[in-house]
Short mmCIF file of C-alpha atoms and ligand atoms in Angstrom, two decimals:
data_model
loop_
_atom_site.label_atom_id
_atom_site.label_comp_id
_atom_site.label_asym_id
_atom_site.label_seq_id
_atom_site.Cartn_x
_atom_site.Cartn_y
_atom_site.Cartn_z
CA MET E 1456 -48.01 59.84 -81.37
CA THR E 1457 -45.97 58.35 -81.88
CA HIS E 1458 -44.81 54.14 -81.32
CA PRO E 1459 -43.60 53.12 -78.68
CA LEU E 1460 -39.93 52.95 -77.63
CA ARG E 1461 -39.27 49.10 -77.59
CA ILE E 1462 -36.79 48.07 -75.68
CA GLY E 1463 -34.59 44.94 -74.68
CA VAL E 1464 -32.47 44.49 -72.07
CA ALA E 1465 -29.23 41.93 -72.14
CA GLY E 1466 -27.52 41.49 -68.85
CA LEU E 1467 -29.72 41.37 -65.67
CA GLY E 1468 -26.46 41.86 -63.00
CA THR E 1469 -26.85 44.62 -60.22
CA VAL E 1470 -27.48 47.21 -63.17
CA GLY E 1471 -29.40 45.70 -65.30
CA ALA E 1472 -31.97 45.21 -62.66
CA SER E 1473 -31.52 48.43 -61.50
CA VAL E 1474 -32.15 49.23 -65.16
CA LEU E 1475 -35.90 47.61 -65.44
CA LYS E 1476 -36.83 49.14 -61.47
CA LEU E 1477 -35.67 52.96 -62.53
CA VAL E 1478 -37.26 52.50 -66.64
CA GLN E 1479 -40.53 51.22 -64.39
CA ARG E 1480 -40.44 54.26 -61.76
CA ARG E 1481 -40.00 57.09 -64.82
CA ALA E 1482 -41.73 55.87 -67.24
CA ASN E 1483 -44.46 58.69 -66.80
CA ASP E 1484 -40.96 61.45 -67.09
CA LEU E 1485 -40.25 59.54 -69.62
CA ALA E 1486 -42.90 59.06 -71.99
CA ALA E 1487 -43.65 62.83 -71.06
CA THR E 1488 -40.53 64.35 -72.08
CA ALA E 1489 -39.94 62.23 -75.28
CA GLY E 1490 -43.98 62.11 -76.39
CA ARG E 1491 -43.71 58.32 -76.72
CA ALA E 1492 -43.97 55.93 -74.78
CA VAL E 1493 -40.33 53.60 -73.35
CA ARG E 1494 -41.02 50.89 -72.57
CA VAL E 1495 -38.40 47.86 -71.33
CA THR E 1496 -40.69 44.42 -73.72
CA ALA E 1497 -37.54 42.03 -73.53
CA VAL E 1498 -35.10 40.64 -71.49
CA SER E 1499 -32.05 38.46 -71.91
CA ALA E 1500 -29.83 36.67 -69.12
CA ARG E 1501 -27.57 33.53 -68.76
CA ASP E 1502 -30.11 31.43 -65.32
CA ARG E 1503 -34.21 32.74 -65.63
CA ARG E 1504 -34.45 31.55 -62.09
CA ARG E 1505 -32.34 33.96 -60.78
CA ASP E 1506 -34.05 35.49 -58.18
CA ARG E 1507 -33.39 40.05 -58.82
CA GLY E 1508 -35.74 41.39 -56.87
CA VAL E 1509 -37.60 41.90 -60.14
CA ASP E 1510 -40.23 40.32 -61.62
CA LEU E 1511 -40.01 39.11 -65.24
CA SER E 1512 -42.80 37.96 -66.33
CA GLY E 1513 -44.08 40.56 -68.56
CA TYR E 1514 -40.89 40.32 -70.22
CA GLN E 1515 -39.59 38.56 -73.01
CA TRP E 1516 -37.33 36.28 -72.20
CA PHE E 1517 -34.48 35.01 -74.35
CA ASP E 1518 -32.03 33.01 -73.45
CA ASP E 1519 -29.74 34.35 -75.96
CA PRO E 1520 -29.59 37.55 -76.08
CA ALA E 1521 -28.22 37.54 -80.31
CA ALA E 1522 -31.55 35.87 -80.61
CA LEU E 1523 -33.47 39.37 -78.69
CA ALA E 1524 -30.97 41.70 -81.14
CA ALA E 1525 -32.00 40.25 -84.52
CA ALA E 1526 -35.69 40.75 -82.50
CA ASN E 1527 -37.61 42.18 -85.43
CA ASP E 1528 -40.10 43.85 -82.08
CA ILE E 1529 -37.49 46.15 -80.22
CA ASP E 1530 -36.15 49.51 -81.11
CA CYS E 1531 -33.12 49.67 -78.66
CA VAL E 1532 -30.92 46.98 -77.38
CA VAL E 1533 -29.30 47.90 -74.06
CA GLU E 1534 -25.84 46.24 -73.62
CA LEU E 1535 -25.03 45.23 -69.98
CA ILE E 1536 -23.64 41.53 -70.59
CA GLY E 1537 -19.90 43.11 -70.67
CA GLY E 1538 -16.43 41.87 -72.25
CA ASP E 1539 -14.81 42.98 -75.57
CA GLU E 1540 -15.52 40.12 -77.01
CA GLY E 1541 -18.13 37.20 -76.99
CA PRO E 1542 -21.93 37.77 -76.54
CA ALA E 1543 -21.64 41.60 -76.04
CA ARG E 1544 -19.99 42.45 -79.00
CA GLN E 1545 -22.41 40.30 -80.89
CA THR E 1546 -25.39 41.83 -79.00
CA VAL E 1547 -24.22 45.12 -80.13
CA GLU E 1548 -23.42 44.32 -83.69
CA THR E 1549 -26.29 42.54 -84.06
CA ALA E 1550 -28.29 44.99 -83.16
CA LEU E 1551 -26.38 47.68 -85.03
CA SER E 1552 -26.61 45.49 -88.53
CA SER E 1553 -30.34 45.38 -87.86
CA GLY E 1554 -30.90 49.08 -87.39
CA LYS E 1555 -31.08 49.32 -84.14
CA HIS E 1556 -29.93 52.14 -81.61
CA VAL E 1557 -27.29 50.76 -78.30
CA VAL E 1558 -27.13 51.62 -75.14
CA THR E 1559 -24.26 49.96 -73.09
CA ALA E 1560 -21.88 50.41 -70.53
CA ASN E 1561 -19.37 48.79 -71.63
CA LYS E 1562 -16.07 50.37 -71.92
CA ALA E 1563 -13.97 47.18 -72.46
CA LEU E 1564 -16.00 46.46 -75.36
CA LEU E 1565 -15.93 50.75 -76.53
CA ALA E 1566 -11.77 50.88 -75.72
CA LYS E 1567 -11.71 47.40 -78.53
CA HIS E 1568 -14.30 48.01 -81.21
CA GLY E 1569 -15.36 52.02 -80.60
CA VAL E 1570 -13.90 52.73 -83.73
CA ALA E 1571 -15.56 49.82 -85.93
CA LEU E 1572 -19.11 49.94 -84.09
CA ALA E 1573 -18.78 53.99 -83.94
CA ARG E 1574 -18.67 53.55 -87.89
CA MET E 1575 -21.64 50.13 -87.91
CA ALA E 1576 -23.97 52.98 -86.14
CA GLU E 1577 -23.55 55.85 -88.70
CA ASP E 1578 -23.63 53.94 -91.30
CA ARG E 1579 -26.94 52.81 -90.10
CA ASN E 1580 -28.39 56.66 -88.77
CA VAL E 1581 -28.97 54.82 -85.04
CA ALA E 1582 -27.35 55.69 -81.36
CA LEU E 1583 -24.58 54.18 -80.15
CA ALA E 1584 -24.67 55.72 -77.01
CA PHE E 1585 -22.83 55.24 -73.91
CA GLU E 1586 -22.82 57.11 -70.72
CA ALA E 1587 -22.59 54.80 -67.99
CA SER E 1588 -19.81 53.27 -69.55
CA ALA E 1589 -16.75 55.52 -68.15
CA ALA E 1590 -17.46 57.23 -64.55
CA GLY E 1591 -20.57 55.69 -64.21
CA GLY E 1592 -23.68 57.86 -62.87
CA VAL E 1593 -21.15 61.01 -63.19
CA PRO E 1594 -21.89 62.80 -66.52
CA VAL E 1595 -19.01 62.64 -68.25
CA VAL E 1596 -19.72 61.40 -71.46
CA LYS E 1597 -22.40 64.08 -72.16
CA THR E 1598 -20.25 67.08 -70.95
CA LEU E 1599 -17.60 66.06 -72.76
CA ARG E 1600 -19.63 65.64 -76.00
CA GLU E 1601 -21.92 68.40 -75.66
CA ALA E 1602 -21.88 70.75 -72.91
CA LEU E 1603 -18.11 71.64 -73.26
CA ALA E 1604 -18.49 71.69 -77.20
CA GLY E 1605 -17.31 75.04 -77.31
CA ASN E 1606 -14.11 74.88 -75.25
CA VAL E 1607 -10.24 72.72 -76.46
CA VAL E 1608 -9.69 70.19 -74.08
CA THR E 1609 -5.93 70.06 -72.82
CA ARG E 1610 -6.19 67.26 -69.85
CA VAL E 1611 -8.91 65.08 -68.59
CA SER E 1612 -7.42 63.25 -65.58
CA GLY E 1613 -9.43 61.39 -62.77
CA ILE E 1614 -10.68 59.52 -60.50
CA LEU E 1615 -12.09 56.66 -62.53
CA ASN E 1616 -11.86 52.86 -60.79
CA GLY E 1617 -14.33 53.29 -57.55
CA THR E 1618 -12.53 49.73 -56.40
CA CYS E 1619 -9.20 51.01 -56.02
CA ASN E 1620 -10.66 54.38 -54.65
CA TYR E 1621 -12.26 52.40 -52.05
CA ILE E 1622 -9.58 50.12 -51.36
CA LEU E 1623 -6.97 53.35 -51.18
CA SER E 1624 -9.47 55.25 -48.89
CA ARG E 1625 -9.37 52.68 -46.45
CA MET E 1626 -5.78 51.58 -45.68
CA GLU E 1627 -5.60 55.22 -45.44
CA LEU E 1628 -7.71 55.38 -43.25
CA GLU E 1629 -8.08 52.52 -40.67
CA GLY E 1630 -4.12 51.24 -41.43
CA LEU E 1631 -5.42 48.38 -43.44
CA THR E 1632 -3.88 45.62 -46.19
CA PHE E 1633 -4.77 46.02 -49.60
CA ASP E 1634 -6.12 42.21 -49.52
CA GLU E 1635 -8.58 42.95 -46.53
CA CYS E 1636 -9.55 45.74 -49.09
CA LEU E 1637 -9.87 43.86 -51.47
CA LYS E 1638 -12.28 41.17 -49.89
CA ASP E 1639 -14.92 44.30 -48.41
CA ALA E 1640 -14.94 45.70 -52.28
CA GLN E 1641 -15.63 42.63 -53.34
CA ARG E 1642 -18.37 41.46 -50.83
CA LEU E 1643 -19.73 44.96 -51.40
CA GLY E 1644 -20.99 43.73 -55.26
CA PHE E 1645 -18.30 47.13 -56.92
CA ALA E 1646 -15.70 45.44 -58.09
CA GLU E 1647 -15.52 43.82 -61.08
CA ALA E 1648 -15.96 39.98 -61.61
CA ASP E 1649 -12.55 39.81 -62.15
CA PRO E 1650 -11.17 42.35 -60.53
CA THR E 1651 -7.91 42.31 -61.34
CA PHE E 1652 -9.41 44.42 -64.60
CA ASP E 1653 -10.14 47.01 -60.78
CA VAL E 1654 -6.78 47.23 -59.63
CA GLY E 1655 -4.88 46.16 -62.28
CA GLY E 1656 -5.96 50.17 -63.76
CA PHE E 1657 -7.28 47.88 -66.45
CA ASP E 1658 -10.95 49.11 -66.18
CA THR E 1659 -9.69 52.69 -65.07
CA ALA E 1660 -7.55 52.63 -68.61
CA HIS E 1661 -11.22 51.71 -70.84
CA LYS E 1662 -12.84 54.75 -69.15
CA LEU E 1663 -9.96 56.33 -70.18
CA ALA E 1664 -9.90 55.55 -73.69
CA VAL E 1665 -13.30 56.36 -73.82
CA LEU E 1666 -13.07 59.72 -72.65
CA THR E 1667 -9.70 60.76 -74.24
CA SER E 1668 -11.60 60.11 -77.60
CA LEU E 1669 -14.18 62.55 -76.92
CA ALA E 1670 -11.58 64.79 -75.24
CA PHE E 1671 -9.49 65.53 -78.02
CA GLY E 1672 -11.35 64.42 -80.26
CA VAL E 1673 -9.30 61.23 -81.73
CA LYS E 1674 -9.38 57.99 -82.71
CA ILE E 1675 -9.96 55.32 -79.36
CA ASP E 1676 -6.44 54.32 -79.06
CA ALA E 1677 -6.34 52.44 -75.74
CA ASP E 1678 -3.05 50.34 -76.64
CA ALA E 1679 -1.24 53.22 -76.63
CA ILE E 1680 -2.40 53.30 -71.78
CA HIS E 1681 0.61 52.89 -69.89
CA VAL E 1682 -0.83 51.20 -67.14
CA GLU E 1683 -0.01 50.58 -63.67
CA GLY E 1684 -2.29 48.98 -61.09
CA ILE E 1685 -2.74 49.31 -57.16
CA SER E 1686 -1.37 46.06 -55.65
CA SER E 1687 1.89 47.31 -54.80
CA ILE E 1688 0.94 50.21 -52.99
CA THR E 1689 1.57 49.30 -49.74
CA PRO E 1690 0.69 50.86 -45.66
CA LEU E 1691 4.10 52.25 -45.53
CA ASP E 1692 3.28 54.58 -49.01
CA LEU E 1693 -0.14 55.75 -47.38
CA LYS E 1694 1.45 56.86 -44.80
CA MET E 1695 4.76 58.35 -46.60
CA ALA E 1696 2.38 59.76 -48.32
CA ASP E 1697 0.19 61.37 -45.75
CA GLU E 1698 3.36 62.36 -44.05
CA LEU E 1699 4.72 64.22 -46.99
CA GLY E 1700 0.47 65.79 -47.43
CA TYR E 1701 -0.51 64.32 -50.50
CA ARG E 1702 -2.94 61.09 -50.79
CA ILE E 1703 -2.42 57.83 -53.68
CA LYS E 1704 -5.17 57.73 -56.35
CA LEU E 1705 -4.95 55.93 -58.89
CA LEU E 1706 -5.40 58.36 -61.72
CA GLY E 1707 -6.67 57.80 -64.93
CA VAL E 1708 -4.60 61.56 -67.54
CA ALA E 1709 -4.78 62.55 -70.84
CA GLU E 1710 -3.02 65.76 -71.95
CA ARG E 1711 -1.73 66.89 -75.25
CA THR E 1712 1.72 67.00 -75.63
CA ALA E 1713 4.43 68.39 -77.60
CA ALA E 1714 5.31 64.41 -78.26
CA GLY E 1715 1.61 63.73 -78.77
CA VAL E 1716 -1.46 62.73 -77.17
CA GLU E 1717 -0.10 61.22 -73.62
CA GLN E 1718 -2.37 58.93 -72.05
CA ARG E 1719 -2.12 57.01 -68.52
CA VAL E 1720 -3.28 55.00 -65.50
CA HIS E 1721 -0.91 54.96 -62.68
CA PRO E 1722 -1.55 55.17 -58.63
CA THR E 1723 -0.58 59.54 -58.13
CA MET E 1724 0.98 60.93 -55.50
CA ALA E 1725 -2.22 64.40 -55.06
CA ALA E 1726 -1.68 66.75 -52.50
CA LYS E 1727 -4.00 66.63 -49.59
CA SER E 1728 -4.85 70.55 -50.83
CA SER E 1729 -6.34 68.90 -54.19
CA SER E 1730 -10.24 69.06 -55.13
CA ILE E 1731 -9.20 65.41 -56.59
CA ALA E 1732 -7.86 64.60 -53.32
CA GLN E 1733 -10.70 65.04 -51.18
CA VAL E 1734 -12.65 62.21 -53.15
CA MET E 1735 -12.77 58.91 -51.05
CA GLY E 1736 -14.48 55.40 -50.70
CA VAL E 1737 -16.59 54.73 -54.70
CA LEU E 1738 -16.34 57.63 -55.39
CA ASN E 1739 -15.11 58.86 -58.93
CA ALA E 1740 -14.58 62.39 -59.78
CA VAL E 1741 -13.39 64.31 -63.41
CA THR E 1742 -11.48 66.91 -64.36
CA ILE E 1743 -11.57 68.86 -67.64
CA ASP E 1744 -8.96 71.12 -68.41
CA ALA E 1745 -10.01 73.42 -71.09
CA ASP E 1746 -9.76 76.99 -73.33
CA ALA E 1747 -12.31 78.25 -72.74
CA VAL E 1748 -13.94 76.38 -69.25
CA ARG E 1749 -10.81 76.56 -67.96
CA SER E 1750 -11.55 73.63 -65.22
CA VAL E 1751 -14.68 71.73 -64.39
CA THR E 1752 -14.20 69.01 -62.02
CA LEU E 1753 -17.64 66.52 -61.32
CA ILE E 1754 -17.73 63.98 -58.87
CA GLY E 1755 -20.50 61.43 -57.49
CA PRO E 1756 -21.32 57.56 -58.03
CA GLY E 1757 -18.89 55.80 -59.95
CA ALA E 1758 -20.06 52.55 -59.60
CA GLY E 1759 -23.15 50.20 -58.46
CA GLY E 1760 -26.41 49.48 -59.49
CA ASP E 1761 -28.73 52.48 -59.10
CA PRO E 1762 -26.06 55.12 -60.56
CA THR E 1763 -24.76 53.30 -63.35
CA ALA E 1764 -29.00 52.95 -64.57
CA SER E 1765 -29.10 56.74 -64.12
CA ALA E 1766 -26.88 56.88 -66.88
CA VAL E 1767 -28.28 54.24 -68.95
CA LEU E 1768 -31.57 56.05 -68.28
CA SER E 1769 -29.91 59.52 -69.83
CA ASP E 1770 -29.65 57.77 -72.77
CA ILE E 1771 -32.70 55.49 -73.60
CA ALA E 1772 -34.24 58.59 -73.24
CA ASP E 1773 -33.05 60.40 -76.13
CA VAL E 1774 -32.51 57.55 -78.06
CA ALA E 1775 -36.46 58.22 -76.84
CA ARG E 1776 -36.71 61.95 -77.85
CA GLY E 1777 -34.43 61.09 -81.45
CA LEU E 1778 -31.75 62.66 -80.37
CA HIS E 1779 -28.51 61.04 -81.13
CA GLY E 1780 -25.19 62.13 -83.43
CA ALA E 1781 -21.76 60.90 -83.91
CA PRO E 1782 -21.43 58.34 -81.13
CA PHE E 1783 -17.77 60.03 -80.56
CA GLY E 1784 -18.73 63.64 -81.41
CA LYS E 1785 -17.26 63.69 -85.00
CA PRO E 1786 -17.43 61.64 -88.22
CA VAL E 1787 -15.26 58.44 -87.48
CA ASP E 1788 -13.23 59.95 -89.95
CA LEU E 1789 -13.22 63.23 -89.25
CA LEU E 1790 -11.95 61.31 -85.77
CA ASP E 1791 -7.86 62.35 -85.80
CA ASP E 1792 -5.07 59.55 -85.23
CA PRO E 1793 -2.64 61.20 -82.88
CA ALA E 1794 0.63 60.61 -82.19
CA ARG E 1795 1.20 58.21 -78.82
CA ALA E 1796 3.66 60.71 -76.60
CA PRO E 1797 6.36 58.08 -74.20
CA MET E 1798 5.55 57.36 -71.76
CA GLN E 1799 9.16 57.78 -71.28
CA ARG E 1800 9.34 61.60 -72.42
CA HIS E 1801 6.74 61.96 -69.28
CA GLU E 1802 7.62 65.67 -67.48
CA GLY E 1803 6.75 65.42 -63.16
CA GLY E 1804 8.26 64.86 -60.05
CA TYR E 1805 9.10 61.94 -58.59
CA TYR E 1806 8.56 59.25 -54.92
CA VAL E 1807 10.33 55.87 -54.50
CA ARG E 1808 10.51 54.14 -52.00
CA LEU E 1809 13.91 51.83 -51.99
CA THR E 1810 14.62 48.80 -49.19
CA VAL E 1811 18.64 50.13 -48.88
CA VAL E 1812 21.16 47.76 -47.07
CA ASP E 1813 21.88 49.67 -44.02
CA ARG E 1814 25.47 50.10 -43.91
CA PRO E 1815 27.68 53.49 -45.26
CA GLY E 1816 27.69 55.05 -48.75
CA SER E 1817 24.70 53.04 -50.03
CA MET E 1818 23.16 56.09 -49.87
CA ALA E 1819 25.71 58.02 -51.20
CA LYS E 1820 25.57 55.59 -54.52
CA ILE E 1821 22.33 56.62 -55.30
CA ALA E 1822 22.36 60.00 -54.82
CA THR E 1823 25.85 59.80 -57.03
CA ARG E 1824 23.30 57.48 -59.44
CA MET E 1825 20.57 60.73 -59.31
CA GLY E 1826 22.89 62.91 -59.98
CA ASP E 1827 24.25 61.19 -62.87
CA HIS E 1828 21.57 61.63 -64.55
CA GLN E 1829 20.78 65.19 -63.32
CA ILE E 1830 17.32 64.09 -60.67
CA SER E 1831 17.53 66.38 -58.35
CA LEU E 1832 15.96 65.88 -55.04
CA GLU E 1833 13.55 67.79 -52.98
CA SER E 1834 14.17 65.83 -49.99
CA ILE E 1835 15.32 62.05 -48.78
CA LEU E 1836 13.97 60.32 -45.51
CA GLN E 1837 15.11 57.02 -43.58
CA LYS E 1838 11.95 55.51 -41.57
CA GLY E 1839 13.54 52.86 -38.71
CA LYS E 1840 17.11 51.06 -38.93
CA GLY E 1841 18.35 47.65 -39.24
CA PRO E 1842 18.88 45.75 -36.23
CA ARG E 1843 22.26 46.81 -34.23
CA GLY E 1844 25.41 45.52 -36.27
CA GLY E 1845 23.30 42.94 -38.14
CA ASP E 1846 24.58 42.07 -41.65
CA GLY E 1847 23.13 42.66 -44.82
CA ALA E 1848 19.56 44.39 -42.86
CA THR E 1849 17.79 46.60 -44.52
CA VAL E 1850 15.67 50.29 -44.48
CA PRO E 1851 13.51 51.54 -46.24
CA VAL E 1852 14.73 55.13 -47.83
CA ILE E 1853 12.29 57.59 -49.25
CA LEU E 1854 13.44 59.93 -52.27
CA ILE E 1855 10.99 63.24 -53.35
CA THR E 1856 12.50 64.49 -56.50
CA HIS E 1857 11.64 67.50 -57.87
CA ALA E 1858 10.52 67.58 -61.95
CA THR E 1859 12.63 64.98 -64.23
CA SER E 1860 11.75 62.53 -67.40
CA GLU E 1861 10.09 58.88 -66.58
CA ALA E 1862 13.51 57.77 -68.61
CA ALA E 1863 15.99 59.63 -66.19
CA ILE E 1864 14.39 58.46 -63.35
CA ARG E 1865 13.86 54.63 -64.91
CA ALA E 1866 18.04 54.44 -65.81
CA ALA E 1867 19.32 55.58 -62.64
CA LEU E 1868 17.04 53.06 -60.80
CA ASP E 1869 18.56 50.25 -62.51
CA GLU E 1870 21.99 51.41 -62.02
CA ALA E 1871 21.70 51.75 -57.84
CA GLN E 1872 19.72 47.60 -58.39
CA GLY E 1873 23.19 47.07 -60.07
CA ASP E 1874 25.60 49.05 -57.46
CA GLY E 1875 23.83 46.20 -54.85
CA VAL E 1876 22.73 48.58 -52.50
CA VAL E 1877 18.84 48.52 -53.03
CA THR E 1878 17.67 45.00 -53.10
CA GLU E 1879 13.94 44.95 -54.09
CA PRO E 1880 12.34 46.49 -56.80
CA PRO E 1881 12.14 50.11 -56.14
CA GLN E 1882 8.20 51.45 -55.87
CA VAL E 1883 7.80 54.72 -57.43
CA ILE E 1884 4.52 56.86 -57.56
CA ARG E 1885 4.26 60.16 -60.13
CA ILE E 1886 3.63 62.82 -58.06
CA GLU E 1887 1.23 65.65 -59.83
CA ARG E 1888 1.06 69.19 -58.87
N1 HSE C 3118 -15.99 47.94 -61.04
C1 HSE C 3118 -15.95 49.69 -61.61
C2 HSE C 3118 -15.54 50.35 -60.18
C3 HSE C 3118 -17.50 49.74 -61.64
O1 HSE C 3118 -15.41 49.88 -58.76
O2 HSE C 3118 -15.58 51.64 -60.61
C4 HSE C 3118 -18.20 49.81 -62.81
O3 HSE C 3118 -17.01 50.71 -64.18
#
């Protein structure tokens, strides 16, 4: 019988503690499917004494995760530290360079160093497995790399951050402010240690970078992603979206366009009838459009201990069975370096909320600027009105445009602001039809 797979877990936060419990719970089935025992033998974390609800006495303890990664009696390192540099990078590089398999949930590390790390894994013929890095418990990495290998993928889009979806859902359903909802997300433990990673759109961007590489067979290019977060979304935007038949979702979208690969993360008006708009709370969803299968949507928990541990276990099971190929599907040398489609070339409909000076002629000026840039308006809504006779009073005005380009909308809005009829930076939300 093959010797047991000896695992070292580096990082014992919510996910790490769940991984220890799940490996214990599933030990018999893992052994049966892999034909060998699977055991966690060593762990590393910052604070040995913290109560994690799991007995650590049976594991060898390392204060330094890189020392765990270098230890001779470990076959596979599970990196759950997080961060794109420092201990996480050192741990993964040490493990790979000493010929150990690596399982990681670290999307930030992959977004920044994924190409170099994949090359290290390929050179040493070991696994670099990262099912847990995108959409938590939703098995989207293997779906793209393995289950859809017979397809040309044209578009990947989805809700990839549970914190943002939770905040937007509660703002919509309960009329709460952004700040009130963010505090609850932190209390419930699914926001990142630094919540600006979540609400600023960067966590979504890291996950999108991983999915783009797998979907299109290209090198990870996280710097090419246009990123906007959700902190500027107001209860009024959510109310207007509802009246207009939309829900606001933070989407990550990657698609092949004539100008190259477009990658973008931003709040989006999604039609209420679309499947993505039904996904509420901490859930994630990913839609993959491809030639043969047409369209597949996966929905499930994108954050939290057990769901993320579920994804980690699927990678551990592969390592135990000896299943590993090129981390991004194709060997690194065969991954393309595609052109970046600039955001200014993006085309679609737009929701624009303007704070407009309430006096005759204001709307005419704005409409003229839109017309100058060939932007066709589908509807104009004015909400409320300023105090009677008040000089300098403003009103919120909502414009919905037909399809136009990002460059046109930005130019028209810059000019409208220059005309002095718009008093605050416009709120611009792209519409996905
Ligand atoms: N903080 C992330 C989220 C989970 O809210 O989706 C881990 O990626």
